[in-house]
PDB file of C-alpha atoms in Angstrom:
ATOM      1  CA  MET A   1      -3.610   1.722  25.987  1.00 90.00           C
ATOM      2  CA  HIS A   2      -0.871   0.933  23.409  1.00 96.00           C
ATOM      3  CA  ILE A   3      -1.436  -1.510  20.594  1.00 97.00           C
ATOM      4  CA  PRO A   4       2.038  -2.778  19.156  1.00 97.00           C
ATOM      5  CA  PRO A   5       2.180  -3.233  15.360  1.00 97.00           C
ATOM      6  CA  HIS A   6       1.160  -6.766  14.453  1.00 97.00           C
ATOM      7  CA  ASP A   7      -1.046  -8.584  11.567  1.00 96.00           C
ATOM      8  CA  ASN A   8      -4.817  -7.886  12.436  1.00 97.00           C
ATOM      9  CA  HIS A   9      -5.782 -10.459   9.335  1.00 98.00           C
ATOM     10  CA  ASN A  10      -8.122  -7.838   8.214  1.00 98.00           C
ATOM     11  CA  ARG A  11      -9.816  -8.079  11.381  1.00 98.00           C
ATOM     12  CA  PRO A  12     -11.224  -4.987  13.631  1.00 98.00           C
ATOM     13  CA  ILE A  13      -8.157  -3.311  15.768  1.00 98.00           C
ATOM     14  CA  VAL A  14     -11.059  -1.546  17.917  1.00 98.00           C
ATOM     15  CA  ASP A  15     -14.109  -3.424  17.906  1.00 98.00           C
ATOM     16  CA  VAL A  16     -17.324  -2.196  18.857  1.00 97.00           C
ATOM     17  CA  ASP A  17     -18.150  -1.365  21.999  1.00 97.00           C
ATOM     18  CA  HIS A  18     -14.267  -1.382  22.982  1.00 98.00           C
ATOM     19  CA  PRO A  19     -14.149  -1.138  26.897  1.00 97.00           C
ATOM     20  CA  LEU A  20     -11.569   2.180  26.573  1.00 97.00           C
ATOM     21  CA  VAL A  21     -12.927   3.694  23.616  1.00 98.00           C
ATOM     22  CA  PRO A  22     -16.622   2.474  22.885  1.00 98.00           C
ATOM     23  CA  LEU A  23     -17.296   5.540  20.432  1.00 98.00           C
ATOM     24  CA  ASN A  24     -14.640   4.222  17.960  1.00 98.00           C
ATOM     25  CA  TYR A  25     -13.960   1.827  15.436  1.00 98.00           C
ATOM     26  CA  PHE A  26     -10.937   0.819  13.444  1.00 98.00           C
ATOM     27  CA  ASN A  27      -9.799  -1.529  11.259  1.00 98.00           C
ATOM     28  CA  ILE A  28      -6.684  -1.925   8.777  1.00 98.00           C
ATOM     29  CA  VAL A  29      -7.439  -4.174   5.676  1.00 98.00           C
ATOM     30  CA  ARG A  30      -4.713  -5.301   3.391  1.00 98.00           C
ATOM     31  CA  LEU A  31      -5.327  -6.431  -0.256  1.00 98.00           C
ATOM     32  CA  LYS A  32      -3.744  -7.509  -3.341  1.00 98.00           C
ATOM     33  CA  ARG A  33      -5.133  -6.815  -6.800  1.00 98.00           C
ATOM     34  CA  GLY A  34      -8.337  -8.248  -7.603  1.00 97.00           C
ATOM     35  CA  GLU A  35      -9.187  -9.064  -3.975  1.00 98.00           C
ATOM     36  CA  SER A  36     -12.114  -7.326  -2.203  1.00 98.00           C
ATOM     37  CA  PHE A  37     -13.562  -7.028   1.485  1.00 98.00           C
ATOM     38  CA  SER A  38     -16.846  -6.710   2.514  1.00 98.00           C
ATOM     39  CA  TYR A  39     -18.334  -4.864   6.211  1.00 98.00           C
ATOM     40  CA  ALA A  40     -21.157  -3.780   8.071  1.00 97.00           C
ATOM     41  CA  VAL A  41     -20.810  -2.455  11.457  1.00 98.00           C
ATOM     42  CA  PRO A  42     -24.015  -1.877  13.285  1.00 97.00           C
ATOM     43  CA  GLY A  43     -24.684   1.271  15.451  1.00 97.00           C
ATOM     44  CA  TYR A  44     -21.301   2.643  14.028  1.00 98.00           C
ATOM     45  CA  GLU A  45     -20.989   5.356  10.674  1.00 98.00           C
ATOM     46  CA  THR A  46     -17.694   4.239   9.184  1.00 98.00           C
ATOM     47  CA  CYS A  47     -15.202   5.874   6.483  1.00 98.00           C
ATOM     48  CA  ILE A  48     -12.737   4.063   4.094  1.00 98.00           C
ATOM     49  CA  VAL A  49      -9.510   5.795   3.652  1.00 98.00           C
ATOM     50  CA  PRO A  50      -6.930   4.149   1.817  1.00 98.00           C
ATOM     51  CA  ALA A  51      -3.191   4.446   3.427  1.00 98.00           C
ATOM     52  CA  THR A  52      -1.637   3.227   0.172  1.00 98.00           C
ATOM     53  CA  GLY A  53      -3.339   1.731  -3.160  1.00 98.00           C
ATOM     54  CA  THR A  54      -6.097   2.483  -5.245  1.00 98.00           C
ATOM     55  CA  VAL A  55      -9.969   0.857  -4.545  1.00 98.00           C
ATOM     56  CA  VAL A  56     -13.239   0.879  -5.977  1.00 98.00           C
ATOM     57  CA  VAL A  57     -15.824   1.240  -3.170  1.00 98.00           C
ATOM     58  CA  GLU A  58     -19.407   0.175  -3.349  1.00 98.00           C
ATOM     59  CA  VAL A  59     -21.988   1.237  -0.721  1.00 97.00           C
ATOM     60  CA  GLY A  60     -25.507   0.634  -1.661  1.00 92.00           C
ATOM     61  CA  SER A  61     -26.193   2.087  -5.360  1.00 93.00           C
ATOM     62  CA  ALA A  62     -23.234   4.207  -4.965  1.00 96.00           C
ATOM     63  CA  ARG A  63     -19.655   3.315  -6.430  1.00 97.00           C
ATOM     64  CA  TYR A  64     -16.564   5.468  -6.280  1.00 98.00           C
ATOM     65  CA  ALA A  65     -13.890   4.329  -8.747  1.00 97.00           C
ATOM     66  CA  ASP A  66     -10.185   5.113  -8.345  1.00 97.00           C
ATOM     67  CA  LEU A  67     -10.154   5.999  -4.576  1.00 98.00           C
ATOM     68  CA  GLY A  68      -6.514   6.702  -3.105  1.00 97.00           C
ATOM     69  CA  GLY A  69      -3.752   6.410  -5.234  1.00 90.00           C
ATOM     70  CA  ARG A  70      -1.139   6.939  -2.706  1.00 94.00           C
ATOM     71  CA  GLY A  71       2.318   4.771  -3.361  1.00 94.00           C
ATOM     72  CA  ILE A  72       4.898   3.620  -1.101  1.00 92.00           C
ATOM     73  CA  ASP A  73       3.482   5.312   2.096  1.00 96.00           C
ATOM     74  CA  VAL A  74       1.290   8.057   3.201  1.00 97.00           C
ATOM     75  CA  TRP A  75       3.682  10.724   2.439  1.00 96.00           C
ATOM     76  CA  ASP A  76       3.246   9.939  -1.019  1.00 95.00           C
ATOM     77  CA  GLY A  77       0.183  11.847  -2.274  1.00 95.00           C
ATOM     78  CA  GLU A  78      -3.270  13.268  -0.573  1.00 96.00           C
ATOM     79  CA  PRO A  79      -5.550  10.891   1.262  1.00 97.00           C
ATOM     80  CA  GLU A  80      -9.391  10.249  -0.161  1.00 97.00           C
ATOM     81  CA  GLY A  81     -12.185   8.708   1.421  1.00 98.00           C
ATOM     82  CA  VAL A  82     -15.643   7.393   1.278  1.00 98.00           C
ATOM     83  CA  TYR A  83     -18.337   8.123   4.041  1.00 98.00           C
ATOM     84  CA  VAL A  84     -20.406   4.663   4.839  1.00 98.00           C
ATOM     85  CA  PRO A  85     -23.757   5.537   6.686  1.00 98.00           C
ATOM     86  CA  THR A  86     -24.528   3.659   9.792  1.00 97.00           C
ATOM     87  CA  GLY A  87     -25.162  -0.085   9.645  1.00 92.00           C
ATOM     88  CA  MET A  88     -24.686  -0.199   5.855  1.00 97.00           C
ATOM     89  CA  THR A  89     -22.687  -2.868   3.898  1.00 97.00           C
ATOM     90  CA  ALA A  90     -19.865  -1.421   1.901  1.00 98.00           C
ATOM     91  CA  ARG A  91     -17.415  -3.298  -0.425  1.00 98.00           C
ATOM     92  CA  PHE A  92     -14.212  -2.410  -1.618  1.00 98.00           C
ATOM     93  CA  THR A  93     -12.035  -3.982  -4.371  1.00 98.00           C
ATOM     94  CA  CYS A  94      -8.101  -3.460  -4.592  1.00 98.00           C
ATOM     95  CA  GLN A  95      -7.714  -1.904  -8.213  1.00 98.00           C
ATOM     96  CA  SER A  96      -3.494  -1.578  -7.588  1.00 97.00           C
ATOM     97  CA  ASP A  97      -0.867  -4.211  -7.040  1.00 97.00           C
ATOM     98  CA  THR A  98      -1.777  -3.778  -3.377  1.00 98.00           C
ATOM     99  CA  ALA A  99      -3.653  -1.750  -0.854  1.00 98.00           C
ATOM    100  CA  GLU A 100      -3.696  -0.871   2.684  1.00 98.00           C
ATOM    101  CA  VAL A 101      -7.003   0.593   3.925  1.00 98.00           C
ATOM    102  CA  PHE A 102      -8.269   2.141   6.948  1.00 98.00           C
ATOM    103  CA  VAL A 103     -11.710   1.837   8.061  1.00 98.00           C
ATOM    104  CA  ALA A 104     -12.461   4.247  10.855  1.00 98.00           C
ATOM    105  CA  GLY A 105     -15.974   4.713  12.795  1.00 98.00           C
ATOM    106  CA  ALA A 106     -17.854   6.245  15.143  1.00 98.00           C
ATOM    107  CA  ARG A 107     -20.829   5.466  17.153  1.00 98.00           C
ATOM    108  CA  PHE A 108     -23.985   7.070  15.804  1.00 98.00           C
ATOM    109  CA  ASP A 109     -27.728   5.783  15.552  1.00 95.00           C
ATOM    110  CA  GLN A 110     -28.841   7.802  12.357  1.00 96.00           C
ATOM    111  CA  VAL A 111     -28.572   6.510   8.546  1.00 97.00           C
ATOM    112  CA  LEU A 112     -27.190   9.449   6.310  1.00 97.00           C
ATOM    113  CA  GLU A 113     -26.064   8.980   2.491  1.00 97.00           C
ATOM    114  CA  PRO A 114     -22.691   7.931   1.487  1.00 98.00           C
ATOM    115  CA  PHE A 115     -20.450  10.257  -0.338  1.00 97.00           C
ATOM    116  CA  ALA A 116     -16.829  10.525  -1.430  1.00 97.00           C
ATOM    117  CA  VAL A 117     -14.173  13.001  -0.371  1.00 97.00           C
ATOM    118  CA  ARG A 118     -11.466  13.543  -2.727  1.00 97.00           C
ATOM    119  CA  ALA A 119      -8.137  15.021  -2.655  1.00 95.00           C
ATOM    120  CA  ALA A 120      -9.229  18.257  -4.006  1.00 94.00           C
ATOM    121  CA  ASP A 121     -11.783  18.490  -1.151  1.00 94.00           C
ATOM    122  CA  ILE A 122      -9.456  18.125   1.751  1.00 94.00           C
ATOM    123  CA  ASP A 123      -8.870  20.814   4.280  1.00 91.00           C
ATOM    124  CA  ILE A 124      -5.310  21.270   5.267  1.00 91.00           C
ATOM    125  CA  VAL A 125      -4.103  23.391   8.429  1.00 87.00           C
ATOM    126  CA  GLN A 126      -0.230  23.794   9.266  1.00 83.00           C
ATOM    127  CA  TYR A 127       0.869  25.428  12.336  1.00 79.00           C
ATOM    128  CA  GLY A 128       3.250  25.752  15.036  1.00 75.00           C
ATOM    129  CA  SER A 129       7.379  26.303  14.106  1.00 75.00           C
ATOM    130  CA  ASP A 130      10.662  24.583  14.127  1.00 74.00           C
ATOM    131  CA  ASP A 131      11.512  27.016  17.014  1.00 73.00           C
ATOM    132  CA  THR A 132       9.025  25.875  19.187  1.00 73.00           C
ATOM    133  CA  LYS A 133       9.690  22.204  17.855  1.00 73.00           C
ATOM    134  CA  THR A 134       5.606  21.899  17.308  1.00 77.00           C
ATOM    135  CA  HIS A 135       5.789  22.360  13.535  1.00 80.00           C
ATOM    136  CA  ARG A 136       2.951  19.960  11.945  1.00 85.00           C
ATOM    137  CA  LYS A 137       0.353  19.834   9.341  1.00 89.00           C
ATOM    138  CA  ILE A 138      -2.974  18.328   9.372  1.00 92.00           C
ATOM    139  CA  LYS A 139      -5.107  16.934   6.590  1.00 95.00           C
ATOM    140  CA  HIS A 140      -8.582  16.615   7.533  1.00 95.00           C
ATOM    141  CA  ILE A 141     -10.844  14.086   5.360  1.00 96.00           C
ATOM    142  CA  PHE A 142     -14.127  14.487   7.251  1.00 95.00           C
ATOM    143  CA  GLY A 143     -13.499  17.692   9.225  1.00 91.00           C
ATOM    144  CA  THR A 144     -15.801  20.584   9.851  1.00 88.00           C
ATOM    145  CA  LYS A 145     -16.780  21.307   6.347  1.00 89.00           C
ATOM    146  CA  TYR A 146     -18.932  18.101   6.557  1.00 93.00           C
ATOM    147  CA  HIS A 147     -20.877  18.758   9.539  1.00 91.00           C
ATOM    148  CA  GLY A 148     -24.645  17.854   8.325  1.00 91.00           C
ATOM    149  CA  ARG A 149     -23.402  15.030   6.284  1.00 96.00           C
ATOM    150  CA  VAL A 150     -21.659  13.287   8.819  1.00 97.00           C
ATOM    151  CA  GLY A 151     -22.762  12.346  12.465  1.00 97.00           C
ATOM    152  CA  ARG A 152     -20.208  12.103  15.197  1.00 96.00           C
ATOM    153  CA  LEU A 153     -17.120  10.906  12.966  1.00 97.00           C
ATOM    154  CA  LEU A 154     -14.229  12.998  12.635  1.00 97.00           C
ATOM    155  CA  VAL A 155     -11.083  11.462  10.657  1.00 97.00           C
ATOM    156  CA  SER A 156      -7.808  13.422   9.946  1.00 97.00           C
ATOM    157  CA  GLU A 157      -4.138  12.691   9.135  1.00 97.00           C
ATOM    158  CA  LEU A 158      -1.372  14.428  11.199  1.00 95.00           C
ATOM    159  CA  PHE A 159       2.239  14.801  10.098  1.00 93.00           C
ATOM    160  CA  THR A 160       4.952  16.222  11.934  1.00 89.00           C
ATOM    161  CA  VAL A 161       6.843  18.766   9.573  1.00 78.00           C
ATOM    162  CA  GLY A 162      10.826  18.438   9.530  1.00 77.00           C
ATOM    163  CA  ALA A 163      12.294  15.411  11.666  1.00 77.00           C
ATOM    164  CA  GLY A 164      11.592  14.989  14.935  1.00 82.00           C
ATOM    165  CA  GLY A 165       9.223  17.547  17.248  1.00 84.00           C
ATOM    166  CA  TRP A 166       6.161  17.494  19.210  1.00 86.00           C
ATOM    167  CA  SER A 167       2.395  17.023  18.304  1.00 87.00           C
ATOM    168  CA  GLY A 168      -0.868  17.615  20.413  1.00 84.00           C
ATOM    169  CA  PHE A 169       0.954  20.331  22.361  1.00 82.00           C
ATOM    170  CA  PRO A 170      -0.048  22.398  24.575  1.00 82.00           C
ATOM    171  CA  SER A 171      -1.323  18.997  26.309  1.00 86.00           C
ATOM    172  CA  HIS A 172      -5.426  18.838  26.074  1.00 90.00           C
ATOM    173  CA  LYS A 173      -7.986  16.598  26.864  1.00 92.00           C
ATOM    174  CA  HIS A 174     -11.573  15.828  25.983  1.00 94.00           C
ATOM    175  CA  ASP A 175     -12.988  12.842  27.923  1.00 94.00           C
ATOM    176  CA  THR A 176     -15.721  14.786  29.814  1.00 95.00           C
ATOM    177  CA  ASP A 177     -18.922  16.346  28.379  1.00 94.00           C
ATOM    178  CA  ARG A 178     -19.230  19.366  30.098  1.00 94.00           C
ATOM    179  CA  LEU A 179     -20.094  21.889  27.311  1.00 93.00           C
ATOM    180  CA  PRO A 180     -18.924  24.647  26.543  1.00 92.00           C
ATOM    181  CA  GLU A 181     -16.091  23.793  28.299  1.00 93.00           C
ATOM    182  CA  GLU A 182     -14.890  20.204  27.185  1.00 94.00           C
ATOM    183  CA  SER A 183     -16.757  17.725  24.851  1.00 95.00           C
ATOM    184  CA  ARG A 184     -16.499  13.822  25.232  1.00 96.00           C
ATOM    185  CA  HIS A 185     -14.581  12.574  22.168  1.00 97.00           C
ATOM    186  CA  ASP A 186     -12.855   8.941  22.506  1.00 97.00           C
ATOM    187  CA  GLU A 187      -9.595   8.810  20.113  1.00 98.00           C
ATOM    188  CA  THR A 188      -7.577   6.099  18.183  1.00 98.00           C
ATOM    189  CA  TYR A 189      -4.298   6.944  16.420  1.00 98.00           C
ATOM    190  CA  ASN A 190      -2.520   5.026  14.072  1.00 98.00           C
ATOM    191  CA  PHE A 191       1.286   5.575  13.950  1.00 98.00           C
ATOM    192  CA  ARG A 192       3.713   5.856  10.790  1.00 98.00           C
ATOM    193  CA  PHE A 193       6.931   6.743  10.648  1.00 97.00           C
ATOM    194  CA  ARG A 194       9.533   7.790   7.873  1.00 95.00           C
ATOM    195  CA  PRO A 195      12.029   6.414   7.650  1.00 96.00           C
ATOM    196  CA  SER A 196       9.682   3.022   8.977  1.00 96.00           C
ATOM    197  CA  TYR A 197      12.169   2.307  11.598  1.00 96.00           C
ATOM    198  CA  GLY A 198      11.796   5.541  13.430  1.00 95.00           C
ATOM    199  CA  SER A 199       9.927   5.806  16.646  1.00 96.00           C
ATOM    200  CA  GLY A 200       8.270   8.049  18.892  1.00 96.00           C
ATOM    201  CA  LEU A 201       6.685   8.650  22.319  1.00 96.00           C
ATOM    202  CA  GLN A 202       3.046   9.146  23.214  1.00 97.00           C
ATOM    203  CA  MET A 203       2.222  10.786  26.607  1.00 95.00           C
ATOM    204  CA  LEU A 204      -0.735   9.954  28.687  1.00 94.00           C
ATOM    205  CA  GLN A 205      -1.348  12.141  31.812  1.00 93.00           C
ATOM    206  CA  ARG A 206      -4.616  11.576  33.563  1.00 91.00           C
ATOM    207  CA  VAL A 207      -4.064  14.391  36.362  1.00 90.00           C
ATOM    208  CA  ASP A 208      -2.509  17.630  35.839  1.00 87.00           C
ATOM    209  CA  ASN A 209       0.954  17.647  37.320  1.00 87.00           C
ATOM    210  CA  GLU A 210       0.482  13.988  38.392  1.00 89.00           C
ATOM    211  CA  PRO A 211       2.664  11.364  36.581  1.00 92.00           C
ATOM    212  CA  GLY A 212       0.796   9.272  33.842  1.00 92.00           C
ATOM    213  CA  ASP A 213       1.863   6.913  31.271  1.00 94.00           C
ATOM    214  CA  ALA A 214       4.243   6.642  28.229  1.00 95.00           C
ATOM    215  CA  TYR A 215       4.326   4.470  25.569  1.00 97.00           C
ATOM    216  CA  HIS A 216       6.896   3.594  22.958  1.00 98.00           C
ATOM    217  CA  VAL A 217       5.042   3.883  19.568  1.00 98.00           C
ATOM    218  CA  MET A 218       6.538   2.536  16.135  1.00 98.00           C
ATOM    219  CA  ASN A 219       5.516   2.209  12.756  1.00 98.00           C
ATOM    220  CA  GLY A 220       2.285   0.704  12.917  1.00 98.00           C
ATOM    221  CA  SER A 221       1.518   1.393  16.399  1.00 98.00           C
ATOM    222  CA  THR A 222      -2.206   1.887  17.585  1.00 98.00           C
ATOM    223  CA  VAL A 223      -3.070   4.409  20.728  1.00 98.00           C
ATOM    224  CA  LEU A 224      -6.162   4.567  22.170  1.00 98.00           C
ATOM    225  CA  ILE A 225      -7.243   7.706  23.932  1.00 96.00           C
ATOM    226  CA  ASP A 226      -9.684   7.024  26.620  1.00 93.00           C
ATOM    227  CA  ARG A 227      -8.944  10.098  28.873  1.00 94.00           C
ATOM    228  CA  GLY A 228      -6.054  12.491  29.717  1.00 95.00           C
ATOM    229  CA  TYR A 229      -3.884  14.725  28.299  1.00 94.00           C
ATOM    230  CA  HIS A 230      -1.882  13.259  25.624  1.00 94.00           C
ATOM    231  CA  PRO A 231       0.728  15.055  23.687  1.00 92.00           C
ATOM    232  CA  CYS A 232       3.365  12.900  21.612  1.00 93.00           C
ATOM    233  CA  CYS A 233       6.684  13.239  19.911  1.00 93.00           C
ATOM    234  CA  ALA A 234       8.873  11.627  17.143  1.00 94.00           C
ATOM    235  CA  LEU A 235      12.559  10.956  17.460  1.00 94.00           C
ATOM    236  CA  PRO A 236      14.761  13.676  16.386  1.00 92.00           C
ATOM    237  CA  GLY A 237      15.913  12.664  12.242  1.00 91.00           C
ATOM    238  CA  TYR A 238      12.291  10.883  11.862  1.00 94.00           C
ATOM    239  CA  GLU A 239       9.105  12.209  10.367  1.00 94.00           C
ATOM    240  CA  MET A 240       5.907  11.091  12.255  1.00 95.00           C
ATOM    241  CA  TYR A 241       2.403  10.596  10.908  1.00 96.00           C
ATOM    242  CA  TYR A 242      -0.871   9.375  12.856  1.00 97.00           C
ATOM    243  CA  PHE A 243      -4.249   8.409  11.344  1.00 98.00           C
ATOM    244  CA  THR A 244      -6.946  10.060  13.594  1.00 97.00           C
ATOM    245  CA  ILE A 245     -10.300   8.723  14.602  1.00 98.00           C
ATOM    246  CA  LEU A 246     -12.539  10.914  16.874  1.00 97.00           C
ATOM    247  CA  GLY A 247     -15.888   9.882  17.724  1.00 97.00           C
ATOM    248  CA  GLY A 248     -18.311  12.258  19.942  1.00 96.00           C
ATOM    249  CA  LEU A 249     -20.726  11.200  22.638  1.00 96.00           C
ATOM    250  CA  SER A 250     -23.148  14.039  22.152  1.00 93.00           C
ATOM    251  CA  GLN A 251     -21.899  16.115  19.472  1.00 93.00           C
ATOM    252  CA  ARG A 252     -19.552  16.272  16.201  1.00 91.00           C
ATOM    253  CA  SER A 253     -17.636  19.519  17.043  1.00 91.00           C
ATOM    254  CA  LEU A 254     -14.411  18.930  19.267  1.00 92.00           C
ATOM    255  CA  LYS A 255     -14.086  21.031  22.240  1.00 92.00           C
ATOM    256  CA  GLN A 256     -10.286  20.522  23.649  1.00 89.00           C
ATOM    257  CA  TYR A 257      -9.460  21.502  27.396  1.00 89.00           C
ATOM    258  CA  PHE A 258      -5.832  22.590  27.595  1.00 87.00           C
ATOM    259  CA  GLN A 259      -3.915  21.734  30.591  1.00 86.00           C
ATOM    260  CA  PRO A 260      -4.012  24.379  32.791  1.00 86.00           C
ATOM    261  CA  THR A 261      -0.292  23.835  33.652  1.00 85.00           C
ATOM    262  CA  HIS A 262       0.693  24.546  29.822  1.00 82.00           C
ATOM    263  CA  ALA A 263      -2.436  26.413  28.454  1.00 78.00           C
ATOM    264  CA  SER A 264      -0.089  29.842  28.402  1.00 82.00           C
ATOM    265  CA  GLN A 265       1.864  28.004  25.739  1.00 75.00           C
ATOM    266  CA  LEU A 266      -1.125  28.744  23.487  1.00 76.00           C
ATOM    267  CA  HIS A 267       0.309  32.236  22.790  1.00 80.00           C
ATOM    268  CA  THR A 268       3.715  31.058  21.756  1.00 76.00           C
ATOM    269  CA  ILE A 269       2.959  28.662  19.016  1.00 76.00           C
ATOM    270  CA  PRO A 270       2.219  30.420  15.674  1.00 75.00           C
ATOM    271  CA  GLY A 271      -1.320  29.450  14.052  1.00 73.00           C
ATOM    272  CA  ILE A 272      -2.687  26.862  16.788  1.00 71.00           C
ATOM    273  CA  MET A 273      -5.603  28.532  17.119  1.00 71.00           C
ATOM    274  CA  ASP A 274      -6.614  28.014  13.679  1.00 68.00           C
ATOM    275  CA  MET A 275      -5.967  24.405  14.164  1.00 65.00           C
ATOM    276  CA  VAL A 276      -8.484  24.604  17.178  1.00 67.00           C
ATOM    277  CA  ALA A 277     -10.958  26.197  14.930  1.00 66.00           C
ATOM    278  CA  LYS A 278     -10.714  23.116  12.339  1.00 57.00           C
ATOM    279  CA  PHE A 279     -12.106  20.715  14.918  1.00 63.00           C
ATOM    280  CA  LYS A 280     -15.203  22.712  15.614  1.00 57.00           C
TER     281      LYS A 280
END
């Protein structure tokens, strides 16, 4: 499902118990200096990640100042985030002139402890190549290093490296809980492009070698991945970014099932197995 760019007025784009991705939650909050936003999401653990700008975050008795700091867009510096335990009230206040803040969540019924992930803590992996048109960089904010501190939520930022190219290839899916071959993880993307008038394509193929769907994604598009193989690409001449939310049904670690038709491509793309390992 594709949700076109729009002003959501600080209301959830993907609310609790969404019919397509019930394991996910997603909101974008836009604030001006001094403005605050408070929320609580019963049944979902969440995290606060400034796309741009700087905020101070309060969760219970914990306070995290100067979170974020990116300037004009998501390419302008490293991400930071705060983990908000299930159902807890969080409040964040804009410290910069403006701030755009992602709130990502996953269904989880236990209550853990809040903590912050700073720029120096980000786990970065880069793989692919210009020759294979698959060159990209992944910045894991709440990745594998936080197993035990986070329940079912995985949050990352993905960047195409260079202008144009494919991401999420070889095509894979994770819509069925049948371990050890595959895990059920709902997934939500929010896309950005540089320059902002760039665009791309999100494919969604439910059955191997049968026609699927394709969505024209633009700056600010949100895509919900409920089932199927889902590679995407950017037009030549443009850089693509997407904020990625994964919520697991029975475990946090992601087990991807690669599309049989294209699985042999795993051996042609440099460093791809390092990428796979970072989601485990």
